[in-house]
mmCIF file of C-alpha atoms and ligand atoms in Angstrom:
data_model
loop_
_atom_site.group_PDB
_atom_site.id
_atom_site.type_symbol
_atom_site.label_atom_id
_atom_site.label_comp_id
_atom_site.label_asym_id
_atom_site.label_seq_id
_atom_site.Cartn_x
_atom_site.Cartn_y
_atom_site.Cartn_z
ATOM 1 C CA UNK Z 112 82.590 103.124 100.384
ATOM 2 C CA UNK Z 113 82.613 99.861 102.307
ATOM 3 C CA UNK Z 114 78.889 100.058 102.909
ATOM 4 C CA UNK Z 115 78.122 101.100 99.331
ATOM 5 C CA UNK Z 116 79.775 97.919 98.125
ATOM 6 C CA UNK Z 117 77.964 95.630 100.539
ATOM 7 C CA UNK Z 118 75.232 95.126 97.998
ATOM 8 C CA UNK Z 119 77.678 94.339 95.219
ATOM 9 C CA UNK Z 120 76.185 91.623 93.011
ATOM 10 C CA UNK Z 121 79.202 90.375 91.176
ATOM 11 C CA UNK Z 122 82.910 90.766 90.852
ATOM 12 C CA UNK Z 123 86.081 88.782 91.320
ATOM 13 C CA UNK Z 124 88.950 89.222 93.734
ATOM 14 C CA UNK Z 125 92.149 87.599 92.497
ATOM 15 C CA UNK Z 126 94.607 86.458 95.149
ATOM 16 C CA UNK Z 127 97.892 84.689 94.511
ATOM 17 C CA UNK Z 128 99.770 83.138 97.437
ATOM 18 C CA UNK Z 129 102.925 81.173 98.029
ATOM 19 C CA UNK Z 130 102.195 77.647 99.239
ATOM 20 C CA UNK Z 131 102.784 78.288 102.930
ATOM 21 C CA UNK Z 132 100.081 80.954 103.012
ATOM 22 C CA UNK Z 133 97.403 78.446 102.095
ATOM 23 C CA UNK Z 134 97.136 77.371 105.730
ATOM 24 C CA UNK Z 135 95.708 80.691 106.890
ATOM 25 C CA UNK Z 136 94.474 82.767 103.931
ATOM 26 C CA UNK Z 137 91.259 80.683 103.644
ATOM 27 C CA UNK Z 138 90.433 81.704 107.233
ATOM 28 C CA UNK Z 139 90.717 85.312 106.162
ATOM 29 C CA UNK Z 140 88.361 84.753 103.252
ATOM 30 C CA UNK Z 141 85.501 83.184 105.241
ATOM 31 C CA UNK Z 142 84.356 86.325 107.111
ATOM 32 C CA UNK Z 143 85.069 88.491 104.041
ATOM 33 C CA UNK Z 144 82.787 86.437 101.801
ATOM 34 C CA UNK Z 145 80.127 86.505 104.494
ATOM 35 C CA UNK Z 146 80.232 90.329 104.443
ATOM 36 C CA UNK Z 147 80.328 90.474 100.642
ATOM 37 C CA UNK Z 148 78.463 87.494 99.208
ATOM 38 C CA UNK Z 149 78.546 89.016 95.716
ATOM 39 C CA UNK Z 150 82.325 88.775 95.473
ATOM 40 C CA UNK Z 151 83.874 85.627 93.994
ATOM 41 C CA UNK Z 152 87.433 84.699 94.768
ATOM 42 C CA UNK Z 153 90.050 83.318 92.450
ATOM 43 C CA UNK Z 154 92.692 81.886 94.770
ATOM 44 C CA UNK Z 155 95.961 80.754 93.195
ATOM 45 C CA UNK Z 156 98.575 78.850 95.192
ATOM 46 C CA UNK Z 157 102.065 78.232 93.814
ATOM 47 C CA UNK Z 158 105.695 78.581 94.810
ATOM 48 C CA UNK Z 159 107.417 81.947 95.171
ATOM 49 C CA UNK Z 160 108.903 82.068 91.675
ATOM 50 C CA UNK Z 161 105.566 81.172 90.086
ATOM 51 C CA UNK Z 162 103.833 83.898 92.109
ATOM 52 C CA UNK Z 163 106.530 86.408 91.038
ATOM 53 C CA UNK Z 164 105.839 85.393 87.414
ATOM 54 C CA UNK Z 165 102.116 86.069 87.944
ATOM 55 C CA UNK Z 166 102.940 89.443 89.516
ATOM 56 C CA UNK Z 167 105.108 90.396 86.541
ATOM 57 C CA UNK Z 168 102.223 89.521 84.221
ATOM 58 C CA UNK Z 169 99.744 91.480 86.368
ATOM 59 C CA UNK Z 170 97.377 88.507 86.677
ATOM 60 C CA UNK Z 171 96.091 89.120 90.220
ATOM 61 C CA UNK Z 172 94.969 91.883 92.590
ATOM 62 C CA UNK Z 173 97.176 90.829 95.526
ATOM 63 C CA UNK Z 174 100.258 88.645 95.947
ATOM 64 C CA UNK Z 175 101.129 87.099 99.302
ATOM 65 C CA UNK Z 176 104.832 86.531 99.989
ATOM 66 C CA UNK Z 177 107.022 86.064 103.015
ATOM 67 C CA UNK Z 178 110.129 86.930 100.955
ATOM 68 C CA UNK Z 179 109.284 89.833 98.692
ATOM 69 C CA UNK Z 180 110.777 89.853 95.203
ATOM 70 C CA UNK Z 181 113.570 92.344 94.692
ATOM 71 C CA UNK Z 182 113.653 95.150 92.172
ATOM 72 C CA UNK Z 183 109.906 95.505 91.640
ATOM 73 C CA UNK Z 184 107.964 98.642 92.465
ATOM 74 C CA UNK Z 185 105.405 97.322 94.939
ATOM 75 C CA UNK Z 186 103.013 98.581 97.556
ATOM 76 C CA UNK Z 187 103.200 96.343 100.580
ATOM 77 C CA UNK Z 188 101.440 95.761 103.869
ATOM 78 C CA UNK Z 189 103.019 93.413 106.368
ATOM 79 C CA UNK Z 190 100.681 91.496 108.595
ATOM 80 C CA UNK Z 191 102.121 88.574 110.512
ATOM 81 C CA UNK Z 192 105.354 86.740 111.298
ATOM 82 C CA UNK Z 193 106.459 83.559 109.581
ATOM 83 C CA UNK Z 194 108.844 81.260 111.487
ATOM 84 C CA UNK Z 195 110.689 78.473 109.717
ATOM 85 C CA UNK Z 196 111.451 75.631 112.121
ATOM 86 C CA UNK Z 197 113.439 72.383 111.961
ATOM 87 C CA UNK Z 198 111.402 69.183 112.140
ATOM 88 C CA UNK Z 199 112.137 65.491 112.617
ATOM 89 C CA UNK Z 200 110.150 62.330 113.161
ATOM 90 C CA UNK Z 201 109.227 62.007 116.856
ATOM 91 C CA UNK Z 202 111.525 58.992 117.425
ATOM 92 C CA UNK Z 203 114.475 60.523 115.558
ATOM 93 C CA UNK Z 204 117.582 60.689 117.827
ATOM 94 C CA UNK Z 205 117.655 64.517 117.576
ATOM 95 C CA UNK Z 206 114.026 64.764 118.715
ATOM 96 C CA UNK Z 207 114.887 63.876 122.299
ATOM 97 C CA UNK Z 208 117.806 66.331 122.553
ATOM 98 C CA UNK Z 209 117.065 69.510 124.521
ATOM 99 C CA UNK Z 210 119.095 71.424 121.935
ATOM 100 C CA UNK Z 211 120.606 70.626 118.559
ATOM 101 C CA UNK Z 212 123.657 72.261 117.001
ATOM 102 C CA UNK Z 213 123.700 73.333 113.376
ATOM 103 C CA UNK Z 214 126.503 70.840 112.752
ATOM 104 C CA UNK Z 215 124.310 68.024 114.025
ATOM 105 C CA UNK Z 216 121.464 69.188 111.809
ATOM 106 C CA UNK Z 217 123.757 69.332 108.779
ATOM 107 C CA UNK Z 218 124.881 65.743 109.368
ATOM 108 C CA UNK Z 219 121.320 64.481 108.849
ATOM 109 C CA UNK Z 220 119.699 63.640 105.529
ATOM 110 C CA UNK Z 221 117.917 66.878 104.669
ATOM 111 C CA UNK Z 222 114.673 67.246 102.727
ATOM 112 C CA UNK Z 223 114.221 70.538 100.911
ATOM 113 C CA UNK Z 224 111.655 72.271 98.710
ATOM 114 C CA UNK Z 225 112.254 72.769 94.974
ATOM 115 C CA UNK Z 226 114.174 75.616 93.294
ATOM 116 C CA UNK Z 227 111.812 78.598 93.039
ATOM 117 C CA UNK Z 228 110.410 77.959 96.515
ATOM 118 C CA UNK Z 229 110.581 80.836 99.015
ATOM 119 C CA UNK Z 230 111.108 78.308 101.797
ATOM 120 C CA UNK Z 231 114.187 77.009 99.991
ATOM 121 C CA UNK Z 232 115.385 80.560 99.322
ATOM 122 C CA UNK Z 233 115.205 81.350 103.065
ATOM 123 C CA UNK Z 234 116.901 78.081 104.079
ATOM 124 C CA UNK Z 235 119.738 78.589 101.582
ATOM 125 C CA UNK Z 236 120.225 82.152 102.847
ATOM 126 C CA UNK Z 237 120.328 80.910 106.437
ATOM 127 C CA UNK Z 238 122.883 78.129 105.809
ATOM 128 C CA UNK Z 239 125.043 80.490 103.734
ATOM 129 C CA UNK Z 240 125.067 82.991 106.545
ATOM 130 C CA UNK Z 241 125.908 80.280 109.079
ATOM 131 C CA UNK Z 242 128.543 78.822 106.738
ATOM 132 C CA UNK Z 243 127.022 75.342 107.023
ATOM 133 C CA UNK Z 244 125.956 72.985 104.267
ATOM 134 C CA UNK Z 245 122.942 70.749 104.709
ATOM 135 C CA UNK Z 246 123.218 67.197 103.408
ATOM 136 C CA UNK Z 247 120.432 67.374 100.826
ATOM 137 C CA UNK Z 248 118.932 63.947 100.248
ATOM 138 C CA UNK Z 249 115.659 64.776 98.529
ATOM 139 C CA UNK Z 250 114.107 67.750 96.780
ATOM 140 C CA UNK Z 251 110.363 67.691 97.246
ATOM 141 C CA UNK Z 252 107.959 70.196 95.688
ATOM 142 C CA UNK Z 253 105.325 70.028 98.413
ATOM 143 C CA UNK Z 254 105.195 70.960 102.111
ATOM 144 C CA UNK Z 255 102.812 68.084 102.819
ATOM 145 C CA UNK Z 256 104.999 65.532 101.020
ATOM 146 C CA UNK Z 257 107.997 66.771 103.043
ATOM 147 C CA UNK Z 258 106.046 66.200 106.267
ATOM 148 C CA UNK Z 259 105.089 62.687 105.154
ATOM 149 C CA UNK Z 260 108.700 62.007 104.155
ATOM 150 C CA UNK Z 261 109.864 63.163 107.599
ATOM 151 C CA UNK Z 262 107.298 60.771 109.128
ATOM 152 C CA UNK Z 263 108.683 58.037 106.880
ATOM 153 C CA UNK Z 264 112.163 58.737 108.338
ATOM 154 C CA UNK Z 265 113.634 59.868 105.040
ATOM 155 C CA UNK Z 266 115.267 62.809 106.787
ATOM 156 C CA UNK Z 267 114.808 66.082 108.646
ATOM 157 C CA UNK Z 268 113.701 69.400 107.201
ATOM 158 C CA UNK Z 269 113.010 73.074 107.815
ATOM 159 C CA UNK Z 270 109.503 74.313 107.048
ATOM 160 C CA UNK Z 271 107.245 77.181 108.013
ATOM 161 C CA UNK Z 272 105.502 76.492 111.331
ATOM 162 C CA UNK Z 273 102.252 77.189 109.429
ATOM 163 C CA UNK Z 274 102.655 73.869 107.627
ATOM 164 C CA UNK Z 275 102.177 72.150 110.982
ATOM 165 C CA UNK Z 276 98.684 73.620 110.771
ATOM 166 C CA UNK Z 277 97.388 74.479 114.213
ATOM 167 C CA UNK Z 278 100.155 72.864 116.233
ATOM 168 C CA UNK Z 279 102.287 69.789 116.155
ATOM 169 C CA UNK Z 280 101.465 67.231 113.510
ATOM 170 C CA UNK Z 281 101.168 63.813 115.160
ATOM 171 C CA UNK Z 282 104.554 62.096 114.983
ATOM 172 C CA UNK Z 283 106.511 65.223 113.951
ATOM 173 C CA UNK Z 284 108.686 67.033 116.466
ATOM 174 C CA UNK Z 285 109.972 70.608 116.212
ATOM 175 C CA UNK Z 286 113.694 70.639 117.019
ATOM 176 C CA UNK Z 287 115.370 73.257 119.155
ATOM 177 C CA UNK Z 288 118.193 74.129 116.747
ATOM 178 C CA UNK Z 289 120.650 76.962 117.396
ATOM 179 C CA UNK Z 290 119.913 79.985 115.224
ATOM 180 C CA UNK Z 291 116.391 78.845 114.335
ATOM 181 C CA UNK Z 292 113.644 79.793 113.660
ATOM 182 C CA UNK Z 293 114.383 81.688 110.466
ATOM 183 C CA UNK Z 294 112.084 84.697 110.781
ATOM 184 C CA UNK Z 295 110.276 86.668 108.128
ATOM 185 C CA UNK Z 296 107.020 88.590 107.725
ATOM 186 C CA UNK Z 297 104.020 87.851 105.599
ATOM 187 C CA UNK Z 298 102.937 90.611 103.318
ATOM 188 C CA UNK Z 299 100.233 91.476 100.848
ATOM 189 C CA UNK Z 300 101.717 93.258 97.887
ATOM 190 C CA UNK Z 301 100.459 94.786 94.681
ATOM 191 C CA UNK Z 302 101.965 96.616 91.749
ATOM 192 C CA UNK Z 303 102.219 100.347 92.387
ATOM 193 C CA UNK Z 304 101.625 101.217 88.770
ATOM 194 C CA UNK Z 305 98.289 99.402 88.587
ATOM 195 C CA UNK Z 306 95.324 100.968 90.338
ATOM 196 C CA UNK Z 307 93.340 98.683 92.604
ATOM 197 C CA UNK Z 308 89.849 97.736 91.477
ATOM 198 C CA UNK Z 309 86.966 98.804 93.790
ATOM 199 C CA UNK Z 310 86.697 95.187 94.971
ATOM 200 C CA UNK Z 311 90.428 95.022 95.696
ATOM 201 C CA UNK Z 312 90.131 98.269 97.679
ATOM 202 C CA UNK Z 313 87.348 96.791 99.794
ATOM 203 C CA UNK Z 314 89.463 93.711 100.451
ATOM 204 C CA UNK Z 315 92.456 95.849 101.426
ATOM 205 C CA UNK Z 316 90.356 97.787 103.961
ATOM 206 C CA UNK Z 317 89.156 94.479 105.396
ATOM 207 C CA UNK Z 318 92.729 93.096 105.657
ATOM 208 C CA UNK Z 319 93.907 96.263 107.397
ATOM 209 C CA UNK Z 320 91.130 96.173 109.996
ATOM 210 C CA UNK Z 321 89.118 93.078 110.931
ATOM 211 C CA UNK Z 322 91.222 90.794 108.718
ATOM 212 C CA UNK Z 323 94.349 91.227 110.844
ATOM 213 C CA UNK Z 324 92.554 89.909 113.933
ATOM 214 C CA UNK Z 325 90.951 87.074 111.954
ATOM 215 C CA UNK Z 326 94.374 85.920 110.730
ATOM 216 C CA UNK Z 327 95.954 86.151 114.178
ATOM 217 C CA UNK Z 328 93.189 83.961 115.602
ATOM 218 C CA UNK Z 329 93.494 81.449 112.769
ATOM 219 C CA UNK Z 330 97.160 80.788 113.535
ATOM 220 C CA UNK Z 331 97.039 80.726 117.332
ATOM 221 C CA UNK Z 332 98.510 77.452 118.435
HETATM 222 P P1 PGA E 1181 107.134 78.727 98.919
HETATM 223 O O1 PGA E 1181 107.086 80.126 99.644
HETATM 224 O O2 PGA E 1181 105.762 78.179 98.961
HETATM 225 O O3 PGA E 1181 107.590 79.101 97.528
HETATM 226 O O4 PGA E 1181 108.144 77.890 99.637
HETATM 227 C C1 PGA E 1181 106.984 80.264 101.016
HETATM 228 C C2 PGA E 1181 107.639 81.552 101.434
HETATM 229 O O5 PGA E 1181 108.010 82.390 100.591
HETATM 230 O O6 PGA E 1181 107.806 81.721 102.665
#
């Protein structure tokens, strides 16, 4: 079937991803589009709640989460780990400490993503479990704006290591905080009840084979 679709002239693959997936999903799409030049991609990026809303409306073929929604009947393939790490500006006092306690982290001004964000959901779960309360100073609806705010010494944060795209961002230091990273797994999911289009099936085969290696290479840092 893969080879019969190689000559496909037209068709659209609809992908919806949470914001932290935008750092590696494009690398997955490059080789795919080279194999299948007739396939167009509609690539939507939004926070977790907005992607759940799209899933409930059946707007896309695949939904990429690192924290799957509960109570929905989904087919899922997991493909890679997602580590959430603490970050501070390189000259921040905590940045030179070999290790940082959770208490010390909670004493800092903390920058956090907006309600509806999967990153926030994971951070809240972590602090609840640890029975610690971060000192939230700013809510910021963008990974990039959080990084710039950290650089501007507005506070520290916890973000997916993928946001540091391909290694350390100049001037940002990953802190060695007890209990971190928060670990989860990326997954492609789709609604069980809806049958996959032929194009979506081709994409799924690609993700399960060559795509896995492509993604691993894209995030090696
Ligand atoms: P977010 O999702 O972009 O909504 O923070 C990231 C995640 O679920 O890990």
